[in-house]
Amino acid sequence: MNDDLVLVVDFGAQYAQLIARRVREANVYSEIVPRDMPVADMLARKPKGIIFSGGPASVHVEGAPWIDPSIYDSDVPVLGICYGCQLIAQQLGGEVRRTGTGEYGRTELKVTGSSLLFANLPVEQAEWMSHGDSIVLAPPGFKTTASSAAPVAALEDAERGIYGVQFHPEVIHTDRGMEILKAFLYEVCGARPTWTSLSVIEQSVEAIQAQVGDGAVICGLSGGVDSAVAAALVHKAVGDQLTCVFVDTGLLRANEAEQVEETFLRQFHVDLVHVKAADRFLSVLEGVTDPEQKRKAIGETFIRVFEEAAKELGKGARFLVQGTLYPDVIESGTRDAAKIKSHHNVGGLPEDMDFDLVEPLRLLFKDEVRAVGEELGLPEDIVWRQPFPGPGLAVRIIGEITAERVQVLQQADAVVVEEVKRAGLYRELWQSFAVLPAVRSVGVMGDERTYAYPIVIRAVTSDDAMTADWARLPYDLLERISSRLINEVPGVNRVAYDITSKPPGTIEWE
Ligand code: XMP
């Protein structure tokens, strides 16, 4: 890799990811490393700079996250953010105190000393704080370069290349945060801004070619953005050595199958096997109403169908493409959360198949995957598509799944998505879709009594699907969706809006 590297030391996962994303937005490649990684290993990566992330702990608690102080003796510049800044102060002989009055949210920051970090900024600005402890004394050799309600909001020892800010330059509420980060990256570290979608594509193409040689590659397409971008990258790298297998489970959103075929077969001329397996999936789902059983039945059938398709190809493919993203790479191993639902990833299924994995997205965040997808010329409808569960509409149809009920939900879902898009909210929402419950209710349409199914609208905001909030959709949008659902979708006589956040709800209904 030709790009300069900045390491983000993880003192709290969510904080570290956001910093790494912002560094990359400044076109400098960054990677997250655990805080217990030996300093020698960090330095061996030849980083241009090292950033300590914030984190939820206090430096005063027993077993507070810590870093080997020999890092301060290297000549690689260090920037500590929030907890990272307090850690620097604490480890180098300053004083961090539990003052009892923390600062949370928007705060006024006053620049009090000259600093490369604040060179082009006004003396006063708003920044975003979230800390309970305060630095009351900078370590020997350090100068204080900014203050807020607390006496030390930024400190530095420019000679040793050690900088700290008590606030969060990575959050959007810090007015000039990006400029502060850029000043650290470009002015302090001398990092070059070369990390762009184009360079990502170039490097991925080279890496894929080196890995695959002249071997045959197979890729499961799901219609979602990750597998689509992964496939497009691999196709760019090895052309017709790639065969994509698209299993149409019959449980996809309206027009999804046609769009995949249109894009990959006709636009990109990818060798595409479109397995139309709707009947097979419907028949294994017959009579199944338990959510976990549905998921299992779909997962198993999917593996079987995929395997059969792969075998039939007879090309002896040795490589399988997976759309694994960077957050999964960072978090795998540390994740031991209780199993709430057995997830099924369409691209990532056949674990027991004898393949070498090609994972061209394993260093990328979702927003970077989208940027690469756009750069590769994938249509907006695919690149900006909201996440969709592997088992598809099956987990949004409560009770038994029949062809008729799938059709009702597809129609209803299309209405919801269309109206949300028309209202300009589609990209803002993590997901917005329709759910078909198994109860019926009485209504009156025209002069007739009806006894039919409701549609539940589900729309949530979220950053990572681990937690989510129900979206405050405008009433007039809800009204339009409701009236269209009842007028256009046969068999629907009532519409409800799900106002449950996660937790306690999950995003999907099953
Ligand atoms: P829940 O319903 O658990 O969903 O709050 C969290 C996110 O994951 C998606 N989801 C899945 N994705 N395979 C997937 O690839 C699955 O089996 C699956 N189940 C849920 C869901 O759409 C939401 O974005």
Coordinates of C-alpha atoms and ligand atoms in Angstrom, one line a residue:
M1 CA 0.0 0.0 0.0
N2 CA 1.4 3.4 -1.0
D3 CA -0.8 5.5 1.3
D4 CA 0.4 7.1 4.6
L5 CA -1.1 5.4 7.6
V6 CA -2.5 6.9 10.8
L7 CA -3.3 4.5 13.6
V8 CA -6.3 5.0 15.9
V9 CA -5.8 3.3 19.3
D10 CA -9.1 2.0 20.5
F11 CA -10.2 3.1 24.0
G12 CA -13.9 2.6 23.2
A13 CA -15.1 1.0 20.0
Q14 CA -17.7 3.5 18.7
Y15 CA -15.4 6.5 19.3
A16 CA -12.5 4.9 17.6
Q17 CA -14.5 4.0 14.5
L18 CA -15.8 7.5 14.1
I19 CA -12.3 9.0 14.3
A20 CA -10.9 6.5 11.8
R21 CA -13.7 7.4 9.4
R22 CA -13.0 11.1 9.7
V23 CA -9.3 10.6 9.1
R24 CA -10.2 8.7 6.0
E25 CA -12.6 11.5 5.0
A26 CA -9.5 13.7 5.1
N27 CA -8.1 11.2 2.6
V28 CA -5.5 9.7 4.9
Y29 CA -5.7 5.9 5.4
S30 CA -6.3 4.9 9.0
E31 CA -6.7 1.7 10.9
I32 CA -7.9 0.9 14.3
V33 CA -5.6 -1.0 16.7
P34 CA -6.3 -2.4 20.1
R35 CA -4.7 -0.5 23.0
D36 CA -2.8 -3.6 24.2
M37 CA -1.0 -4.0 20.9
P38 CA 2.7 -3.8 21.7
V39 CA 4.0 -0.3 20.9
A40 CA 6.8 -1.9 18.8
D41 CA 4.2 -3.5 16.6
M42 CA 2.4 -0.2 16.2
L43 CA 5.7 1.5 15.2
A44 CA 6.6 -1.4 12.9
R45 CA 3.6 -0.4 10.7
K46 CA 5.4 2.9 10.2
P47 CA 2.5 5.2 11.0
K48 CA 2.7 8.9 10.3
G49 CA 0.7 9.6 13.4
I50 CA -1.1 7.9 16.2
I51 CA -4.5 9.0 17.6
F52 CA -5.8 7.9 21.0
S53 CA -9.6 7.6 20.9
G54 CA -12.0 8.7 23.5
G55 CA -13.6 6.1 25.7
P56 CA -16.2 5.7 28.4
A57 CA -13.8 5.1 31.3
S58 CA -12.2 7.5 33.8
V59 CA -8.5 7.4 34.3
H60 CA -9.2 7.1 38.0
V61 CA -11.0 3.8 38.0
E62 CA -9.2 0.6 38.8
G63 CA -8.0 -1.1 35.6
A64 CA -8.6 2.0 33.5
P65 CA -7.5 1.5 29.9
W66 CA -3.9 2.2 29.6
I67 CA -1.1 2.3 27.0
D68 CA 2.6 1.5 27.3
P69 CA 4.1 5.0 27.9
S70 CA 7.2 4.1 25.7
I71 CA 4.9 5.3 22.9
Y72 CA 5.6 8.9 24.0
D73 CA 9.3 8.4 23.3
S74 CA 8.9 7.5 19.6
D75 CA 9.1 10.3 17.1
V76 CA 5.7 9.5 15.7
P77 CA 3.2 12.4 16.6
V78 CA 0.4 11.5 19.0
L79 CA -3.0 13.1 19.4
G80 CA -5.2 12.2 22.3
I81 CA -8.9 12.9 22.1
C82 CA -11.0 13.2 25.3
Y83 CA -10.1 10.1 27.3
G84 CA -7.0 9.8 25.2
C85 CA -6.1 13.4 26.2
Q86 CA -6.6 12.7 29.9
L87 CA -4.5 9.6 29.6
I88 CA -1.6 11.6 28.2
A89 CA -2.0 14.2 31.0
Q90 CA -2.1 11.5 33.6
Q91 CA 0.7 9.4 32.3
L92 CA 3.1 12.3 31.7
G93 CA 2.7 13.9 35.1
G94 CA -0.2 16.3 34.8
E95 CA -3.3 16.2 36.9
V96 CA -6.7 14.9 36.0
R97 CA -9.3 15.5 38.6
R98 CA -12.8 14.4 39.4
T99 CA -14.2 17.9 39.7
G100 CA -17.7 16.7 40.0
T101 CA -18.8 19.1 37.3
G102 CA -18.4 17.5 33.9
E103 CA -19.0 19.1 30.5
Y104 CA -21.5 17.5 28.2
G105 CA -22.8 18.7 24.8
R106 CA -22.0 22.0 23.2
T107 CA -19.4 24.2 24.9
E108 CA -17.5 27.3 24.1
L109 CA -13.8 26.8 23.4
K110 CA -11.3 29.5 23.7
V111 CA -7.9 29.2 22.0
T112 CA -5.4 30.5 24.5
G113 CA -2.0 29.7 22.9
S114 CA -0.6 29.3 19.4
S115 CA -0.8 25.8 18.1
L116 CA -0.5 24.2 14.7
L117 CA -3.9 22.5 15.5
F118 CA -5.7 25.8 15.7
A119 CA -3.7 27.9 13.3
N120 CA -6.5 29.0 11.1
L121 CA -9.3 29.0 13.6
P122 CA -11.0 31.9 15.4
V123 CA -10.2 32.4 19.0
E124 CA -13.7 31.3 20.1
Q125 CA -15.7 28.5 18.7
A126 CA -18.2 25.8 19.7
E127 CA -17.1 22.3 20.3
W128 CA -18.6 19.2 21.7
M129 CA -17.6 17.8 25.0
S130 CA -18.5 14.6 26.9
H131 CA -16.4 14.1 30.0
G132 CA -16.8 13.9 33.7
D133 CA -13.1 14.3 34.7
S134 CA -11.1 17.4 34.0
I135 CA -7.5 18.1 33.3
V136 CA -6.5 20.8 35.8
L137 CA -2.8 20.8 35.2
A138 CA -0.9 20.0 32.0
P139 CA 2.2 17.8 32.4
P140 CA 5.7 19.4 32.7
G141 CA 6.9 20.6 29.3
F142 CA 3.4 21.0 28.0
K143 CA 1.6 24.2 27.2
T144 CA -2.2 24.7 27.4
T145 CA -3.5 25.9 24.1
A146 CA -7.2 26.1 24.7
S147 CA -9.6 26.2 27.6
S148 CA -13.4 25.9 28.1
A149 CA -15.2 25.8 31.5
A150 CA -12.3 23.6 32.5
P151 CA -8.9 25.2 32.5
V152 CA -7.3 22.8 30.1
A153 CA -9.2 21.9 26.9
A154 CA -6.2 21.4 24.7
L155 CA -2.5 20.8 25.5
E156 CA 0.7 20.0 23.6
D157 CA 4.4 19.5 23.7
A158 CA 5.1 20.4 20.1
E159 CA 8.7 19.5 20.4
R160 CA 7.9 15.9 21.3
G161 CA 5.0 15.9 18.9
I162 CA 2.4 15.1 21.6
Y163 CA -1.0 16.8 21.4
G164 CA -4.3 16.4 23.3
V165 CA -7.8 17.8 23.0
Q166 CA -10.4 17.4 25.6
F167 CA -13.3 17.8 23.1
H168 CA -14.3 15.6 20.2
P169 CA -13.1 17.0 16.8
E170 CA -14.6 13.9 15.1
V171 CA -18.3 14.7 15.9
I172 CA -20.2 17.0 13.6
H173 CA -21.2 19.3 16.4
T174 CA -17.7 20.5 16.8
D175 CA -17.8 23.4 14.4
R176 CA -14.3 23.2 13.0
G177 CA -13.4 19.7 14.1
M178 CA -12.5 18.5 10.7
E179 CA -10.0 21.4 10.3
I180 CA -8.4 20.5 13.6
L181 CA -8.0 16.9 12.5
K182 CA -6.7 17.9 9.2
A183 CA -4.1 20.2 10.8
F184 CA -2.9 17.3 12.9
L185 CA -2.8 15.0 9.9
Y186 CA -1.2 17.3 7.4
E187 CA 0.7 19.9 9.4
V188 CA 1.8 17.9 12.4
C189 CA 2.2 14.4 10.9
G190 CA 3.0 15.5 7.3
A191 CA 0.6 12.8 6.0
R192 CA -0.4 13.0 2.4
P193 CA -4.1 13.0 1.4
T194 CA -3.9 10.2 -1.1
W195 CA -6.7 7.8 0.1
T196 CA -9.6 8.2 -2.3
S197 CA -12.2 6.0 -3.9
L198 CA -10.0 5.8 -7.0
S199 CA -7.0 4.7 -5.0
V200 CA -9.1 2.2 -3.1
I201 CA -10.3 0.7 -6.4
E202 CA -6.7 0.6 -7.9
Q203 CA -5.3 -1.1 -4.8
S204 CA -8.2 -3.6 -4.5
V205 CA -7.9 -4.5 -8.1
E206 CA -4.2 -5.2 -7.7
A207 CA -4.7 -7.2 -4.5
I208 CA -7.5 -9.3 -6.1
Q209 CA -5.4 -10.1 -9.1
A210 CA -2.5 -11.1 -7.0
Q211 CA -4.6 -13.3 -4.8
V212 CA -6.7 -15.0 -7.5
G213 CA -4.2 -15.3 -10.4
D214 CA -6.0 -17.1 -13.2
G215 CA -8.3 -19.0 -10.8
A216 CA -12.1 -19.1 -11.1
V217 CA -14.1 -17.0 -8.7
I218 CA -17.6 -17.2 -7.5
C219 CA -19.7 -14.5 -5.9
G220 CA -23.2 -14.7 -4.3
L221 CA -25.2 -11.6 -5.1
S222 CA -27.9 -10.5 -2.8
G223 CA -29.1 -7.3 -4.3
G224 CA -27.6 -5.4 -1.4
V225 CA -24.8 -2.8 -1.7
D226 CA -22.0 -4.8 -0.1
S227 CA -22.1 -7.9 -2.3
A228 CA -22.8 -5.7 -5.4
V229 CA -19.7 -3.5 -4.8
A230 CA -17.6 -6.5 -4.0
A231 CA -18.7 -8.2 -7.2
A232 CA -18.1 -5.1 -9.3
L233 CA -14.6 -4.8 -7.9
V234 CA -13.7 -8.4 -8.5
H235 CA -15.2 -8.2 -12.0
K236 CA -13.0 -5.1 -12.7
A237 CA -10.0 -7.1 -11.5
V238 CA -10.5 -10.5 -13.1
G239 CA -13.3 -10.0 -15.7
D240 CA -14.8 -13.3 -16.8
Q241 CA -13.0 -15.4 -14.3
L242 CA -15.9 -14.2 -12.1
T243 CA -19.3 -15.9 -12.0
C244 CA -22.0 -14.4 -9.9
V245 CA -24.7 -16.5 -8.5
F246 CA -27.9 -14.7 -7.7
V247 CA -30.4 -16.8 -5.8
D248 CA -33.9 -15.4 -6.2
T249 CA -35.6 -16.7 -3.1
G250 CA -38.9 -15.1 -4.1
L251 CA -38.6 -13.2 -0.8
L252 CA -37.0 -10.1 -2.3
R253 CA -38.3 -6.6 -2.5
A254 CA -40.4 -5.7 -5.6
N255 CA -38.2 -5.5 -8.8
E256 CA -35.1 -6.4 -6.9
A257 CA -34.3 -9.5 -9.0
E258 CA -34.9 -7.6 -12.3
Q259 CA -32.6 -4.8 -11.2
V260 CA -29.7 -7.2 -10.2
E261 CA -30.0 -8.9 -13.6
E262 CA -30.2 -5.6 -15.5
T263 CA -27.2 -4.1 -13.7
F264 CA -24.8 -7.1 -13.7
L265 CA -25.8 -9.0 -16.8
R266 CA -26.7 -6.1 -19.2
Q267 CA -24.7 -3.2 -17.8
F268 CA -21.6 -4.8 -16.5
H269 CA -21.7 -8.0 -18.7
V270 CA -21.0 -10.2 -15.7
D271 CA -21.4 -13.9 -16.1
L272 CA -24.5 -14.2 -14.0
V273 CA -26.4 -17.3 -13.0
H274 CA -29.9 -16.3 -11.9
V275 CA -31.4 -19.2 -9.9
K276 CA -35.1 -18.8 -9.7
A277 CA -35.9 -20.7 -6.6
A278 CA -39.0 -19.0 -5.3
D279 CA -41.1 -22.2 -5.4
R280 CA -38.5 -24.2 -3.6
F281 CA -38.3 -21.6 -0.8
L282 CA -42.1 -21.4 -0.6
S283 CA -42.4 -25.1 -0.3
V284 CA -39.9 -25.5 2.5
L285 CA -41.7 -22.6 4.3
E286 CA -45.1 -24.2 4.0
G287 CA -46.8 -24.3 7.4
V288 CA -43.8 -22.8 9.2
T289 CA -44.7 -19.9 11.5
D290 CA -41.9 -19.9 14.1
P291 CA -39.4 -17.1 13.4
E292 CA -36.3 -19.1 14.2
Q293 CA -37.6 -22.1 12.2
K294 CA -38.2 -19.8 9.2
R295 CA -34.7 -18.4 9.4
K296 CA -33.2 -21.9 9.7
A297 CA -35.2 -23.3 6.8
I298 CA -34.3 -20.3 4.6
G299 CA -30.6 -20.4 5.6
E300 CA -30.3 -24.2 4.9
T301 CA -32.2 -24.0 1.6
F302 CA -30.0 -21.1 0.5
I303 CA -26.8 -23.1 1.1
R304 CA -28.2 -26.0 -0.8
V305 CA -29.3 -24.0 -3.8
F306 CA -26.0 -22.0 -3.8
E307 CA -24.0 -25.2 -3.6
E308 CA -25.9 -26.9 -6.4
A309 CA -25.5 -23.8 -8.6
A310 CA -21.8 -23.7 -7.9
K311 CA -21.4 -27.4 -8.7
E312 CA -23.3 -27.1 -11.9
L313 CA -21.0 -24.3 -13.1
G314 CA -18.4 -27.0 -13.2
K315 CA -15.6 -24.4 -13.3
G316 CA -14.0 -25.7 -10.2
A317 CA -14.0 -22.3 -8.6
R318 CA -11.5 -22.0 -5.8
F319 CA -12.4 -18.5 -4.6
L320 CA -15.5 -17.2 -3.0
V321 CA -16.2 -13.4 -2.7
Q322 CA -17.5 -12.1 0.5
G323 CA -18.6 -8.5 1.3
T324 CA -17.2 -8.4 4.8
L325 CA -16.8 -4.8 6.0
Y326 CA -14.2 -3.2 8.3
P327 CA -16.5 -2.8 11.4
D328 CA -17.0 -6.6 11.3
V329 CA -13.3 -7.2 11.1
I330 CA -12.6 -4.9 14.0
E331 CA -15.4 -6.4 16.2
S332 CA -15.2 -10.0 15.3
G333 CA -13.6 -11.8 18.2
T334 CA -14.7 -9.2 20.7
R335 CA -18.3 -9.8 20.1
D336 CA -19.9 -12.1 22.6
A337 CA -23.4 -10.7 22.6
A338 CA -26.3 -13.0 23.4
K339 CA -27.9 -14.5 20.3
I340 CA -31.1 -12.6 19.7
K341 CA -31.7 -13.9 16.1
S342 CA -29.8 -16.3 14.0
H343 CA -28.6 -14.0 11.3
H344 CA -28.1 -15.3 7.8
N345 CA -25.9 -13.4 5.4
V346 CA -26.6 -14.1 1.8
G347 CA -23.1 -13.4 0.6
G348 CA -21.5 -15.2 3.5
L349 CA -23.1 -18.5 3.7
P350 CA -21.4 -21.6 2.6
E351 CA -19.0 -21.9 5.5
D352 CA -18.3 -25.6 5.0
M353 CA -17.5 -25.2 1.4
D354 CA -14.0 -25.6 0.3
F355 CA -13.2 -22.0 -0.8
D356 CA -10.5 -19.4 -0.3
L357 CA -12.2 -16.1 0.6
V358 CA -11.8 -13.0 -1.4
E359 CA -12.9 -10.0 0.8
P360 CA -12.2 -6.8 -1.1
L361 CA -14.2 -4.6 1.3
R362 CA -12.6 -5.8 4.5
L363 CA -10.8 -2.5 5.1
L364 CA -13.7 -0.3 4.2
F365 CA -16.5 1.4 6.1
K366 CA -20.0 1.4 4.7
D367 CA -19.8 5.0 3.5
E368 CA -16.6 4.1 1.6
V369 CA -18.2 1.1 0.1
R370 CA -20.9 3.4 -1.3
A371 CA -18.4 5.9 -2.6
V372 CA -16.5 3.0 -4.3
G373 CA -19.8 1.7 -5.7
E374 CA -20.6 5.1 -7.2
E375 CA -17.1 5.4 -8.6
L376 CA -17.5 2.0 -10.3
G377 CA -20.8 3.2 -11.9
L378 CA -23.3 1.1 -10.0
P379 CA -26.8 2.6 -10.1
E380 CA -27.9 4.8 -7.3
D381 CA -30.7 2.4 -6.5
I382 CA -28.2 -0.3 -5.5
V383 CA -25.6 1.9 -4.0
W384 CA -27.9 3.7 -1.6
R385 CA -30.3 0.8 -0.9
Q386 CA -31.2 0.4 2.8
P387 CA -30.0 -2.8 4.6
F388 CA -32.2 -5.8 4.0
P389 CA -32.2 -9.0 6.0
G390 CA -30.8 -12.2 4.5
P391 CA -34.1 -14.1 5.0
G392 CA -35.8 -11.3 3.2
L393 CA -39.5 -10.6 3.4
A394 CA -40.0 -13.8 5.3
V395 CA -39.1 -12.1 8.6
R396 CA -41.6 -9.3 7.9
I397 CA -44.5 -11.7 7.2
I398 CA -45.8 -12.8 10.6
G399 CA -47.3 -16.3 10.5
E400 CA -47.4 -18.4 7.4
I401 CA -45.7 -17.4 4.2
T402 CA -47.7 -17.9 1.1
A403 CA -47.2 -16.6 -2.4
E404 CA -50.2 -14.3 -2.0
R405 CA -48.9 -12.9 1.3
V406 CA -45.5 -12.3 -0.2
Q407 CA -47.1 -10.4 -3.1
V408 CA -49.2 -8.2 -0.7
L409 CA -46.0 -7.3 1.3
Q410 CA -44.0 -6.6 -1.9
Q411 CA -46.7 -4.2 -3.1
A412 CA -47.0 -2.5 0.3
D413 CA -43.2 -2.3 0.8
A414 CA -42.9 -0.6 -2.6
V415 CA -45.4 2.0 -1.6
V416 CA -43.6 2.8 1.6
V417 CA -40.2 3.0 -0.1
E418 CA -41.6 5.1 -2.9
E419 CA -43.2 7.7 -0.6
V420 CA -40.2 7.8 1.7
K421 CA -38.0 8.5 -1.3
R422 CA -40.4 11.1 -2.6
A423 CA -40.3 12.9 0.8
G424 CA -36.5 12.9 0.5
L425 CA -36.0 10.8 3.6
Y426 CA -34.8 7.5 2.2
R427 CA -31.0 8.1 2.8
E428 CA -31.6 9.6 6.3
L429 CA -33.4 6.6 7.5
W430 CA -31.6 3.4 8.4
Q431 CA -34.5 1.4 7.2
S432 CA -38.1 2.0 6.2
F433 CA -40.4 -0.8 5.2
A434 CA -43.7 -2.6 5.6
V435 CA -44.6 -5.5 7.8
L436 CA -47.5 -7.9 7.3
P437 CA -48.9 -9.2 10.6
A438 CA -51.1 -12.3 11.0
V439 CA -54.1 -10.7 12.5
R440 CA -57.1 -9.3 10.7
S441 CA -59.4 -6.5 11.7
V442 CA -62.8 -5.2 10.7
G443 CA -63.2 -2.2 8.6
V444 CA -65.6 -0.5 6.3
M445 CA -64.8 0.3 2.7
G446 CA -67.5 1.8 0.5
D447 CA -70.6 0.5 2.3
E448 CA -69.1 -2.9 2.8
R449 CA -67.7 -4.5 5.9
T450 CA -64.1 -5.7 5.4
Y451 CA -62.2 -8.2 7.4
A452 CA -58.6 -8.0 6.3
Y453 CA -54.9 -7.6 7.2
P454 CA -53.3 -4.4 8.4
I455 CA -49.9 -3.2 7.3
V456 CA -47.4 -2.0 9.9
I457 CA -45.0 0.7 8.8
R458 CA -41.6 0.5 10.3
A459 CA -39.1 3.3 9.9
V460 CA -36.0 3.7 12.1
T461 CA -32.9 5.8 12.4
S462 CA -29.7 4.1 13.5
D463 CA -25.9 4.2 13.1
D464 CA -25.2 0.5 13.3
A465 CA -28.4 -1.4 13.8
M466 CA -27.3 -2.3 17.4
T467 CA -29.6 0.3 18.7
A468 CA -32.3 2.2 16.8
D469 CA -35.0 4.8 17.3
W470 CA -38.3 4.9 15.6
A471 CA -38.3 7.7 13.0
R472 CA -40.5 10.8 13.6
L473 CA -42.0 10.6 10.1
P474 CA -44.1 13.7 9.2
Y475 CA -47.8 13.1 9.6
D476 CA -48.6 14.0 6.0
L477 CA -46.2 11.4 4.8
L478 CA -47.8 8.8 7.0
E479 CA -51.2 9.9 5.7
R480 CA -50.1 9.5 2.1
I481 CA -48.6 6.1 2.7
S482 CA -51.7 5.0 4.6
S483 CA -54.1 6.1 2.0
R484 CA -52.1 4.6 -0.8
L485 CA -51.7 1.3 1.0
I486 CA -55.4 0.9 1.5
N487 CA -56.4 2.1 -2.0
E488 CA -53.7 0.2 -3.9
V489 CA -52.9 -3.0 -2.1
P490 CA -55.7 -5.5 -2.2
G491 CA -56.4 -7.2 1.1
V492 CA -55.2 -4.3 3.3
N493 CA -57.8 -2.4 5.3
R494 CA -55.8 -0.7 8.1
V495 CA -52.3 0.8 8.6
A496 CA -50.4 1.2 11.8
Y497 CA -47.1 2.8 12.6
D498 CA -44.6 1.0 14.8
I499 CA -43.2 3.4 17.5
T500 CA -40.9 1.0 19.3
S501 CA -37.2 1.7 19.5
K502 CA -34.5 -0.9 19.8
P503 CA -34.1 -2.0 22.5
P504 CA -36.7 -3.1 23.6
G505 CA -37.9 -4.0 20.0
T506 CA -35.7 -5.2 17.3
I507 CA -35.8 -3.6 13.9
E508 CA -37.3 -6.5 12.1
W509 CA -40.4 -8.1 13.5
E510 CA -39.0 -11.6 13.5
Ligands
XMP1 P1 -32.8 -6.7 14.2 O1 -34.1 -7.1 13.7 O2 -32.0 -7.8 14.8 O3 -31.9 -6.3 12.9 O4 -32.8 -5.4 15.0 C1 -30.7 -5.6 12.9 C2 -30.3 -5.3 11.5 O5 -29.9 -6.6 10.8 C3 -30.8 -6.8 9.7 N1 -31.0 -8.3 9.8 C4 -30.3 -9.2 9.1 N2 -29.3 -9.0 8.2 N3 -29.3 -11.4 7.9 C5 -28.8 -10.1 7.6 O6 -27.9 -10.0 6.8 C6 -30.3 -11.6 8.8 O7 -30.7 -12.7 9.0 C7 -30.8 -10.4 9.4 N4 -31.8 -10.3 10.3 C8 -31.9 -8.9 10.5 C9 -32.0 -6.0 9.9 O8 -32.6 -5.7 8.7 C10 -31.4 -4.8 10.6 O9 -30.8 -3.9 9.7

